[in-house]
PDB file of C-alpha atoms in Angstrom:
ATOM      1  CA  MET A   1       4.487  19.570  17.357  1.00  0.00           C
ATOM      2  CA  ALA A   2       2.151  17.240  16.484  1.00  0.00           C
ATOM      3  CA  LEU A   3      -0.785  18.390  18.387  1.00  0.00           C
ATOM      4  CA  HIS A   4       0.483  22.156  17.662  1.00  0.00           C
ATOM      5  CA  SER A   5      -0.412  21.407  14.218  1.00  0.00           C
ATOM      6  CA  ALA A   6      -3.759  19.817  14.780  1.00  0.00           C
ATOM      7  CA  ILE A   7      -4.720  22.732  16.868  1.00  0.00           C
ATOM      8  CA  LYS A   8      -3.700  25.059  14.313  1.00  0.00           C
ATOM      9  CA  GLY A   9      -5.425  23.172  11.283  1.00  0.00           C
ATOM     10  CA  LYS A  10      -4.750  22.579   7.719  1.00  0.00           C
ATOM     11  CA  LEU A  11      -4.736  24.897   4.413  1.00  0.00           C
ATOM     12  CA  ILE A  12      -7.122  25.603   1.512  1.00  0.00           C
ATOM     13  CA  SER A  13      -5.046  25.827  -1.704  1.00  0.00           C
ATOM     14  CA  VAL A  14      -6.129  27.832  -4.687  1.00  0.00           C
ATOM     15  CA  ILE A  15      -6.039  27.538  -8.274  1.00  0.00           C
ATOM     16  CA  GLY A  16      -7.435  29.784 -10.276  1.00  0.00           C
ATOM     17  CA  ASP A  17      -7.920  33.103 -12.201  1.00  0.00           C
ATOM     18  CA  GLU A  18      -7.394  36.361 -10.973  1.00  0.00           C
ATOM     19  CA  ASP A  19     -10.688  37.091  -9.596  1.00  0.00           C
ATOM     20  CA  THR A  20     -10.822  33.307  -8.175  1.00  0.00           C
ATOM     21  CA  CYS A  21      -7.687  34.261  -6.325  1.00  0.00           C
ATOM     22  CA  VAL A  22      -7.758  37.757  -5.426  1.00  0.00           C
ATOM     23  CA  GLY A  23     -11.195  36.888  -3.536  1.00  0.00           C
ATOM     24  CA  PHE A  24     -10.493  33.647  -1.912  1.00  0.00           C
ATOM     25  CA  LEU A  25      -7.025  35.283  -0.717  1.00  0.00           C
ATOM     26  CA  LEU A  26      -9.067  38.500   0.579  1.00  0.00           C
ATOM     27  CA  GLY A  27     -10.859  36.051   2.413  1.00  0.00           C
ATOM     28  CA  GLY A  28      -7.743  34.775   4.107  1.00  0.00           C
ATOM     29  CA  VAL A  29      -6.665  31.512   2.981  1.00  0.00           C
ATOM     30  CA  GLY A  30      -3.684  32.823   1.317  1.00  0.00           C
ATOM     31  CA  GLU A  31      -0.053  31.783   3.093  1.00  0.00           C
ATOM     32  CA  ILE A  32       3.316  31.706   2.196  1.00  0.00           C
ATOM     33  CA  ASN A  33       5.546  29.443   3.996  1.00  0.00           C
ATOM     34  CA  LYS A  34       9.211  29.442   5.867  1.00  0.00           C
ATOM     35  CA  ASN A  35      10.356  28.308   2.235  1.00  0.00           C
ATOM     36  CA  ARG A  36       8.178  31.019   0.594  1.00  0.00           C
ATOM     37  CA  HIS A  37       6.072  28.575  -1.316  1.00  0.00           C
ATOM     38  CA  PRO A  38       2.768  30.074  -1.775  1.00  0.00           C
ATOM     39  CA  ASN A  39      -0.353  27.810  -1.196  1.00  0.00           C
ATOM     40  CA  PHE A  40      -2.379  29.893  -4.484  1.00  0.00           C
ATOM     41  CA  LEU A  41      -1.273  29.926  -8.282  1.00  0.00           C
ATOM     42  CA  VAL A  42      -3.075  32.728 -10.488  1.00  0.00           C
ATOM     43  CA  VAL A  43      -3.608  31.049 -14.188  1.00  0.00           C
ATOM     44  CA  ASP A  44      -3.848  33.421 -16.704  1.00  0.00           C
ATOM     45  CA  LYS A  45      -3.715  33.086 -20.435  1.00  0.00           C
ATOM     46  CA  ASN A  46       0.336  32.824 -20.554  1.00  0.00           C
ATOM     47  CA  THR A  47       0.569  29.950 -17.773  1.00  0.00           C
ATOM     48  CA  ALA A  48       1.744  26.676 -19.227  1.00  0.00           C
ATOM     49  CA  VAL A  49      -0.137  23.582 -18.809  1.00  0.00           C
ATOM     50  CA  SER A  50       3.379  22.082 -17.562  1.00  0.00           C
ATOM     51  CA  GLU A  51       3.443  24.873 -14.362  1.00  0.00           C
ATOM     52  CA  ILE A  52      -0.033  24.344 -13.347  1.00  0.00           C
ATOM     53  CA  GLU A  53       0.282  20.536 -13.381  1.00  0.00           C
ATOM     54  CA  ASP A  54       3.457  20.882 -11.364  1.00  0.00           C
ATOM     55  CA  THR A  55       1.397  23.184  -8.898  1.00  0.00           C
ATOM     56  CA  PHE A  56      -1.378  20.901  -8.479  1.00  0.00           C
ATOM     57  CA  LYS A  57       1.169  17.918  -8.189  1.00  0.00           C
ATOM     58  CA  ARG A  58       2.962  19.995  -5.303  1.00  0.00           C
ATOM     59  CA  PHE A  59      -0.129  20.628  -3.362  1.00  0.00           C
ATOM     60  CA  LEU A  60      -0.978  17.096  -3.517  1.00  0.00           C
ATOM     61  CA  LYS A  61       2.200  16.392  -1.764  1.00  0.00           C
ATOM     62  CA  ARG A  62       1.906  19.263   0.515  1.00  0.00           C
ATOM     63  CA  ASP A  63       0.998  17.278   4.148  1.00  0.00           C
ATOM     64  CA  ASP A  64      -0.325  20.855   5.256  1.00  0.00           C
ATOM     65  CA  VAL A  65      -2.862  20.921   2.519  1.00  0.00           C
ATOM     66  CA  ASP A  66      -5.853  19.470   3.029  1.00  0.00           C
ATOM     67  CA  ILE A  67      -8.210  21.215  -0.003  1.00  0.00           C
ATOM     68  CA  ILE A  68      -7.158  22.418  -2.980  1.00  0.00           C
ATOM     69  CA  LEU A  69      -9.966  24.381  -4.836  1.00  0.00           C
ATOM     70  CA  ILE A  70      -9.682  24.543  -8.440  1.00  0.00           C
ATOM     71  CA  ASN A  71     -11.503  26.449 -10.973  1.00  0.00           C
ATOM     72  CA  GLN A  72     -13.544  23.811 -13.284  1.00  0.00           C
ATOM     73  CA  ASN A  73     -12.138  25.026 -16.578  1.00  0.00           C
ATOM     74  CA  ILE A  74      -8.817  25.195 -15.586  1.00  0.00           C
ATOM     75  CA  ALA A  75      -9.558  21.462 -14.005  1.00  0.00           C
ATOM     76  CA  GLU A  76     -10.676  20.617 -17.260  1.00  0.00           C
ATOM     77  CA  ILE A  77      -6.869  21.503 -18.907  1.00  0.00           C
ATOM     78  CA  ILE A  78      -5.316  18.906 -16.550  1.00  0.00           C
ATOM     79  CA  ARG A  79      -8.157  16.253 -16.081  1.00  0.00           C
ATOM     80  CA  HIS A  80      -5.835  13.362 -16.788  1.00  0.00           C
ATOM     81  CA  VAL A  81      -3.808  14.560 -13.095  1.00  0.00           C
ATOM     82  CA  ILE A  82      -6.853  15.126 -11.277  1.00  0.00           C
ATOM     83  CA  ASP A  83      -8.848  11.901 -12.260  1.00  0.00           C
ATOM     84  CA  SER A  84      -5.351  10.189 -11.245  1.00  0.00           C
ATOM     85  CA  HIS A  85      -5.664  11.295  -7.852  1.00  0.00           C
ATOM     86  CA  ASN A  86      -8.275   8.655  -5.934  1.00  0.00           C
ATOM     87  CA  SER A  87      -6.903   9.015  -2.446  1.00  0.00           C
ATOM     88  CA  PRO A  88      -9.681  11.887  -0.129  1.00  0.00           C
ATOM     89  CA  ILE A  89      -6.655  13.700   1.332  1.00  0.00           C
ATOM     90  CA  PRO A  90      -6.007  16.432   0.081  1.00  0.00           C
ATOM     91  CA  ALA A  91      -9.411  16.674  -1.581  1.00  0.00           C
ATOM     92  CA  VAL A  92      -9.733  18.580  -4.878  1.00  0.00           C
ATOM     93  CA  LEU A  93     -12.940  20.795  -5.018  1.00  0.00           C
ATOM     94  CA  GLU A  94     -13.706  22.003  -8.819  1.00  0.00           C
ATOM     95  CA  ILE A  95     -15.642  25.767  -8.196  1.00  0.00           C
ATOM     96  CA  PRO A  96     -17.223  27.559 -11.323  1.00  0.00           C
ATOM     97  CA  SER A  97     -15.214  30.974 -12.044  1.00  0.00           C
ATOM     98  CA  LYS A  98     -16.831  34.619 -13.550  1.00  0.00           C
ATOM     99  CA  ASP A  99     -16.518  33.488 -17.188  1.00  0.00           C
ATOM    100  CA  HIS A 100     -17.109  29.819 -16.832  1.00  0.00           C
ATOM    101  CA  PRO A 101     -20.227  28.910 -14.751  1.00  0.00           C
ATOM    102  CA  TYR A 102     -20.742  25.481 -12.701  1.00  0.00           C
ATOM    103  CA  ASP A 103     -21.566  22.410 -15.537  1.00  0.00           C
ATOM    104  CA  ALA A 104     -22.147  19.210 -13.621  1.00  0.00           C
ATOM    105  CA  SER A 105     -21.569  17.100 -16.086  1.00  0.00           C
ATOM    106  CA  LYS A 106     -17.767  17.606 -16.415  1.00  0.00           C
ATOM    107  CA  ASP A 107     -17.502  17.698 -12.639  1.00  0.00           C
ATOM    108  CA  SER A 108     -14.967  14.586 -11.854  1.00  0.00           C
ATOM    109  CA  ILE A 109     -16.391  12.874  -8.997  1.00  0.00           C
ATOM    110  CA  LEU A 110     -19.789  13.520 -10.161  1.00  0.00           C
ATOM    111  CA  ARG A 111     -19.093  11.791 -13.243  1.00  0.00           C
ATOM    112  CA  ARG A 112     -17.575   8.903 -11.705  1.00  0.00           C
ATOM    113  CA  ALA A 113     -20.646   8.391  -9.575  1.00  0.00           C
ATOM    114  CA  LYS A 114     -22.960   8.685 -12.759  1.00  0.00           C
ATOM    115  CA  GLY A 115     -20.632   5.806 -14.291  1.00  0.00           C
ATOM    116  CA  MET A 116     -21.722   3.510 -11.551  1.00  0.00           C
ATOM    117  CA  PHE A 117     -25.532   3.891 -12.219  1.00  0.00           C
ATOM    118  CA  ASN A 118     -25.149   1.879 -15.488  1.00  0.00           C
ATOM    119  CA  PRO A 119     -28.435  -0.373 -15.242  1.00  0.00           C
ATOM    120  CA  ASP A 120     -26.327  -3.191 -16.275  1.00  0.00           C
ATOM    121  CA  ASP A 121     -24.462  -3.214 -13.450  1.00  0.00           C
ATOM    122  CA  LEU A 122     -27.067  -2.529 -10.273  1.00  0.00           C
TER     123      LEU A 122
ATOM    124  CA  MET B   1     -29.645 -22.567  -1.539  1.00  0.00           C
ATOM    125  CA  CYS B   2     -32.440 -20.548   0.376  1.00  0.00           C
ATOM    126  CA  ASN B   3     -29.904 -18.761   2.478  1.00  0.00           C
ATOM    127  CA  ALA B   4     -27.796 -17.406  -0.839  1.00  0.00           C
ATOM    128  CA  ASN B   5     -31.310 -16.301  -2.119  1.00  0.00           C
ATOM    129  CA  GLU B   6     -31.694 -14.182   1.181  1.00  0.00           C
ATOM    130  CA  ASP B   7     -28.690 -12.927   1.517  1.00  0.00           C
ATOM    131  CA  LEU B   8     -28.644 -11.802  -2.416  1.00  0.00           C
ATOM    132  CA  ASP B   9     -32.009 -10.242  -1.512  1.00  0.00           C
ATOM    133  CA  LYS B  10     -30.244  -8.000   1.655  1.00  0.00           C
ATOM    134  CA  ILE B  11     -27.207  -7.128  -0.504  1.00  0.00           C
ATOM    135  CA  CYS B  12     -29.473  -5.655  -3.194  1.00  0.00           C
ATOM    136  CA  GLU B  13     -31.827  -3.905  -0.498  1.00  0.00           C
ATOM    137  CA  THR B  14     -28.626  -2.407   0.709  1.00  0.00           C
ATOM    138  CA  LEU B  15     -27.667  -1.642  -2.898  1.00  0.00           C
ATOM    139  CA  ASP B  16     -30.754   0.151  -3.280  1.00  0.00           C
ATOM    140  CA  LYS B  17     -30.210   1.962  -0.397  1.00  0.00           C
ATOM    141  CA  LEU B  18     -26.912   3.212  -1.021  1.00  0.00           C
ATOM    142  CA  THR B  19     -27.840   4.047  -5.013  1.00  0.00           C
ATOM    143  CA  LEU B  20     -30.719   6.373  -2.800  1.00  0.00           C
ATOM    144  CA  ASP B  21     -27.510   7.761  -0.827  1.00  0.00           C
ATOM    145  CA  ALA B  22     -25.570   8.498  -3.764  1.00  0.00           C
ATOM    146  CA  LEU B  23     -28.440  10.200  -5.448  1.00  0.00           C
ATOM    147  CA  TYR B  24     -29.500  12.492  -2.907  1.00  0.00           C
ATOM    148  CA  LEU B  25     -25.424  13.209  -2.202  1.00  0.00           C
ATOM    149  CA  MET B  26     -25.204  14.193  -5.757  1.00  0.00           C
ATOM    150  CA  GLN B  27     -27.915  16.158  -5.964  1.00  0.00           C
ATOM    151  CA  GLU B  28     -26.913  18.328  -2.732  1.00  0.00           C
ATOM    152  CA  GLU B  29     -23.025  18.845  -3.996  1.00  0.00           C
ATOM    153  CA  ILE B  30     -24.727  20.356  -7.575  1.00  0.00           C
ATOM    154  CA  ASP B  31     -26.679  22.627  -4.619  1.00  0.00           C
ATOM    155  CA  LEU B  32     -23.851  23.299  -3.130  1.00  0.00           C
ATOM    156  CA  LYS B  33     -21.568  24.139  -5.730  1.00  0.00           C
ATOM    157  CA  LEU B  34     -24.579  26.359  -7.344  1.00  0.00           C
ATOM    158  CA  ASN B  35     -24.240  28.284  -3.734  1.00  0.00           C
ATOM    159  CA  ILE B  36     -20.805  28.838  -4.227  1.00  0.00           C
ATOM    160  CA  GLU B  37     -21.189  30.099  -8.006  1.00  0.00           C
ATOM    161  CA  ASN B  38     -23.716  32.565  -6.312  1.00  0.00           C
ATOM    162  CA  ALA B  39     -21.852  33.816  -3.522  1.00  0.00           C
ATOM    163  CA  MET B  40     -18.415  33.934  -5.585  1.00  0.00           C
ATOM    164  CA  SER B  41     -20.481  36.174  -8.151  1.00  0.00           C
ATOM    165  CA  GLY B  42     -21.367  38.206  -5.608  1.00  0.00           C
ATOM    166  CA  GLY B  43     -17.905  38.736  -4.306  1.00  0.00           C
ATOM    167  CA  GLU B  44     -16.428  39.486  -8.132  1.00  0.00           C
ATOM    168  CA  ALA B  45     -19.290  42.471  -8.373  1.00  0.00           C
ATOM    169  CA  HIS B  46     -18.106  43.820  -5.338  1.00  0.00           C
ATOM    170  CA  LEU B  47     -14.252  43.571  -6.795  1.00  0.00           C
ATOM    171  CA  ALA B  48     -15.258  45.065  -9.651  1.00  0.00           C
ATOM    172  CA  LYS B  49     -17.168  48.303  -8.072  1.00  0.00           C
ATOM    173  CA  SER B  50     -13.776  48.233  -5.741  1.00  0.00           C
ATOM    174  CA  ARG B  51     -11.517  48.536  -9.358  1.00  0.00           C
ATOM    175  CA  TYR B  52     -13.849  51.333 -10.128  1.00  0.00           C
ATOM    176  CA  ILE B  53     -12.647  53.241  -7.225  1.00  0.00           C
ATOM    177  CA  LEU B  54      -9.204  52.171  -6.522  1.00  0.00           C
ATOM    178  CA  GLY B  55      -8.233  51.881 -10.606  1.00  0.00           C
ATOM    179  CA  LEU B  56      -8.088  48.979 -12.102  1.00  0.00           C
ATOM    180  CA  THR B  57      -4.461  47.871 -11.192  1.00  0.00           C
ATOM    181  CA  ASN B  58      -5.102  48.700  -7.763  1.00  0.00           C
ATOM    182  CA  VAL B  59      -7.156  45.207  -7.296  1.00  0.00           C
ATOM    183  CA  SER B  60      -5.687  42.866  -8.930  1.00  0.00           C
ATOM    184  CA  ALA B  61      -3.337  40.132  -8.945  1.00  0.00           C
ATOM    185  CA  LEU B  62      -0.285  42.279  -8.653  1.00  0.00           C
ATOM    186  CA  GLN B  63      -1.247  43.244  -4.949  1.00  0.00           C
ATOM    187  CA  LEU B  64      -1.285  39.422  -3.900  1.00  0.00           C
ATOM    188  CA  PRO B  65       2.003  38.417  -2.200  1.00  0.00           C
ATOM    189  CA  THR B  66       4.491  36.637  -4.054  1.00  0.00           C
ATOM    190  CA  GLU B  67       7.554  34.364  -3.072  1.00  0.00           C
ATOM    191  CA  ASN B  68       9.650  37.324  -2.493  1.00  0.00           C
ATOM    192  CA  SER B  69       7.088  38.296   0.193  1.00  0.00           C
ATOM    193  CA  PRO B  70       8.064  38.067   3.751  1.00  0.00           C
ATOM    194  CA  GLU B  71       6.513  34.765   5.289  1.00  0.00           C
ATOM    195  CA  PHE B  72       2.910  35.091   6.677  1.00  0.00           C
ATOM    196  CA  SER B  73       0.232  32.307   7.802  1.00  0.00           C
ATOM    197  CA  ALA B  74      -3.782  31.829   6.398  1.00  0.00           C
ATOM    198  CA  GLY B  75      -6.543  33.679   8.364  1.00  0.00           C
ATOM    199  CA  LEU B  76      -8.524  31.000   7.527  1.00  0.00           C
ATOM    200  CA  LYS B  77      -7.663  26.827   7.853  1.00  0.00           C
ATOM    201  CA  VAL B  78      -9.597  23.821   8.009  1.00  0.00           C
ATOM    202  CA  GLU B  79      -9.812  21.584  10.885  1.00  0.00           C
ATOM    203  CA  VAL B  80     -10.890  18.000  11.347  1.00  0.00           C
ATOM    204  CA  ASP B  81     -14.118  18.204  13.314  1.00  0.00           C
ATOM    205  CA  GLU B  82     -14.891  14.495  13.588  1.00  0.00           C
ATOM    206  CA  ALA B  83     -13.263  11.215  11.593  1.00  0.00           C
ATOM    207  CA  LEU B  84     -15.908   9.101  11.009  1.00  0.00           C
ATOM    208  CA  LEU B  85     -15.017   5.624   9.557  1.00  0.00           C
ATOM    209  CA  GLY B  86     -11.863   7.408   8.080  1.00  0.00           C
ATOM    210  CA  ARG B  87     -13.685  10.047   6.684  1.00  0.00           C
ATOM    211  CA  ASN B  88     -12.826  13.418   7.783  1.00  0.00           C
ATOM    212  CA  VAL B  89     -15.401  15.905   7.965  1.00  0.00           C
ATOM    213  CA  TYR B  90     -14.280  19.509   8.228  1.00  0.00           C
ATOM    214  CA  ASN B  91     -15.139  22.488   9.824  1.00  0.00           C
ATOM    215  CA  LEU B  92     -13.307  26.196   8.674  1.00  0.00           C
ATOM    216  CA  ARG B  93     -11.869  28.020  11.626  1.00  0.00           C
ATOM    217  CA  GLU B  94     -10.443  31.595  12.180  1.00  0.00           C
ATOM    218  CA  ILE B  95      -7.107  32.002  13.105  1.00  0.00           C
ATOM    219  CA  LYS B  96      -6.948  34.849  15.642  1.00  0.00           C
ATOM    220  CA  LYS B  97      -3.939  37.457  15.323  1.00  0.00           C
ATOM    221  CA  THR B  98      -3.913  36.473  18.893  1.00  0.00           C
ATOM    222  CA  GLU B  99      -3.148  32.743  18.252  1.00  0.00           C
ATOM    223  CA  ASP B 100      -0.609  33.347  15.312  1.00  0.00           C
ATOM    224  CA  GLU B 101       1.617  36.849  15.081  1.00  0.00           C
ATOM    225  CA  ASN B 102       2.370  35.811  11.685  1.00  0.00           C
ATOM    226  CA  VAL B 103      -1.716  36.057  10.470  1.00  0.00           C
ATOM    227  CA  GLN B 104      -2.659  39.186   8.576  1.00  0.00           C
ATOM    228  CA  GLU B 105      -5.402  41.009   7.295  1.00  0.00           C
ATOM    229  CA  PRO B 106      -5.894  41.012   3.283  1.00  0.00           C
ATOM    230  CA  LEU B 107      -7.790  44.104   2.983  1.00  0.00           C
ATOM    231  CA  ARG B 108      -4.108  45.634   4.045  1.00  0.00           C
ATOM    232  CA  TRP B 109      -2.824  44.861   0.620  1.00  0.00           C
ATOM    233  CA  PHE B 110      -5.142  47.019  -0.971  1.00  0.00           C
ATOM    234  CA  GLY B 111      -4.207  50.228   1.015  1.00  0.00           C
ATOM    235  CA  ILE B 112      -5.256  51.851   4.250  1.00  0.00           C
ATOM    236  CA  LEU B 113      -8.587  52.917   3.455  1.00  0.00           C
ATOM    237  CA  VAL B 114     -10.283  50.615   1.471  1.00  0.00           C
ATOM    238  CA  PRO B 115     -13.460  51.321   0.175  1.00  0.00           C
ATOM    239  CA  GLN B 116     -16.387  49.140   1.830  1.00  0.00           C
ATOM    240  CA  ASN B 117     -17.070  47.252  -1.159  1.00  0.00           C
ATOM    241  CA  LEU B 118     -13.822  45.590  -0.647  1.00  0.00           C
ATOM    242  CA  ASN B 119     -15.274  44.443   2.746  1.00  0.00           C
ATOM    243  CA  PHE B 120     -18.378  43.089   1.297  1.00  0.00           C
ATOM    244  CA  ALA B 121     -16.418  41.173  -1.455  1.00  0.00           C
ATOM    245  CA  GLN B 122     -14.245  39.675   1.751  1.00  0.00           C
ATOM    246  CA  LYS B 123     -17.293  38.332   3.640  1.00  0.00           C
ATOM    247  CA  MET B 124     -19.139  37.331   0.201  1.00  0.00           C
ATOM    248  CA  PHE B 125     -15.789  34.860  -0.863  1.00  0.00           C
ATOM    249  CA  ARG B 126     -15.546  34.195   2.808  1.00  0.00           C
ATOM    250  CA  GLN B 127     -19.416  32.477   2.604  1.00  0.00           C
ATOM    251  CA  ALA B 128     -18.115  31.268  -0.581  1.00  0.00           C
ATOM    252  CA  LEU B 129     -15.518  29.106   1.262  1.00  0.00           C
ATOM    253  CA  GLN B 130     -17.814  27.993   4.241  1.00  0.00           C
ATOM    254  CA  TRP B 131     -19.586  26.544   1.024  1.00  0.00           C
ATOM    255  CA  SER B 132     -16.825  25.115  -0.142  1.00  0.00           C
ATOM    256  CA  VAL B 133     -15.832  23.299   2.840  1.00  0.00           C
ATOM    257  CA  GLN B 134     -19.389  21.517   3.222  1.00  0.00           C
ATOM    258  CA  ALA B 135     -19.172  20.270  -0.590  1.00  0.00           C
ATOM    259  CA  VAL B 136     -15.836  18.773   0.210  1.00  0.00           C
ATOM    260  CA  ASN B 137     -17.535  16.681   3.242  1.00  0.00           C
ATOM    261  CA  VAL B 138     -20.578  16.080   0.799  1.00  0.00           C
ATOM    262  CA  GLN B 139     -18.245  14.818  -1.805  1.00  0.00           C
ATOM    263  CA  ASN B 140     -16.188  12.636   0.532  1.00  0.00           C
ATOM    264  CA  GLN B 141     -19.159  11.480   1.751  1.00  0.00           C
ATOM    265  CA  LEU B 142     -20.160  10.830  -1.758  1.00  0.00           C
ATOM    266  CA  ARG B 143     -16.747   8.825  -1.963  1.00  0.00           C
ATOM    267  CA  SER B 144     -16.967   6.254   0.590  1.00  0.00           C
ATOM    268  CA  VAL B 145     -21.039   5.813  -0.451  1.00  0.00           C
ATOM    269  CA  LEU B 146     -19.579   4.831  -4.083  1.00  0.00           C
ATOM    270  CA  GLN B 147     -16.869   2.652  -2.547  1.00  0.00           C
ATOM    271  CA  SER B 148     -19.449   0.870  -0.786  1.00  0.00           C
ATOM    272  CA  ILE B 149     -21.609   0.568  -3.663  1.00  0.00           C
ATOM    273  CA  SER B 150     -18.466  -0.911  -5.485  1.00  0.00           C
ATOM    274  CA  ASN B 151     -17.746  -2.878  -2.639  1.00  0.00           C
ATOM    275  CA  LEU B 152     -20.867  -4.744  -2.667  1.00  0.00           C
ATOM    276  CA  LYS B 153     -21.258  -5.053  -6.531  1.00  0.00           C
ATOM    277  CA  GLU B 154     -18.294  -7.159  -6.059  1.00  0.00           C
ATOM    278  CA  VAL B 155     -20.474  -9.529  -3.588  1.00  0.00           C
ATOM    279  CA  LYS B 156     -22.613  -9.773  -5.215  1.00  0.00           C
ATOM    280  CA  THR B 157     -20.987 -11.019  -8.534  1.00  0.00           C
ATOM    281  CA  LYS B 158     -19.233 -13.517  -6.113  1.00  0.00           C
ATOM    282  CA  ASN B 159     -22.870 -14.922  -4.690  1.00  0.00           C
ATOM    283  CA  ALA B 160     -24.774 -14.727  -7.920  1.00  0.00           C
ATOM    284  CA  SER B 161     -21.748 -16.848  -9.577  1.00  0.00           C
ATOM    285  CA  SER B 162     -21.884 -19.517  -6.537  1.00  0.00           C
TER     286      SER B 162
END
């Protein structure tokens, strides 16, 4: 069974706005598993922050997910949850969206890296 | 005393190299994110053209499967190419219908005869996925370099104080 799942690979989850989710699912990463749990969440202006947090935490717990793609503007909303995730698996990748271009100064891993380059520490 | 100084020099030298590595990796990560942005905006433009042809609500989240939809498997997954020093290197892998019969063609969610733009959008978003997997690999590499820097700093502080 372990070998079987190793051959089949792991999932990429998506938390994003409508265009991001439609696009990446069109690319073929979407899945509905046998428990009827999707690996994506479409976030619009009516989506509650608690729902985004819960979905993100559920993706973190799933052992069939290796990468979570999340729009950077949505990541900003649940920054405290993202910053508390220190494990490399699943990897959380902040991606730009249509309305919010990529801003390296907000990226979780790059901020962590920048924090290490305090000249007094080196 | 001489040995302690030599050790400290070696630690500082390694720290310099790791810091340089981290800077290169940060630059690579930013470049990859910009590539993702370009591929996504190309894909979004094609989605917009498809919306113009098919209608506003015919290319939207309404076409995506929901919790009530029948079970299906992803056609693109990631597999671990190799595990380097406890760090996974991922590779994107296409799952063929012959390997898993639950794999669906996502274009069919939008109808039988879909505009060519939807095919172009699919290609652009697949390209964005390729960049994303590469960005994850760079991010993992950066994470492990940062961990090494942090460990070495601790050793350096201990050495300096003793």
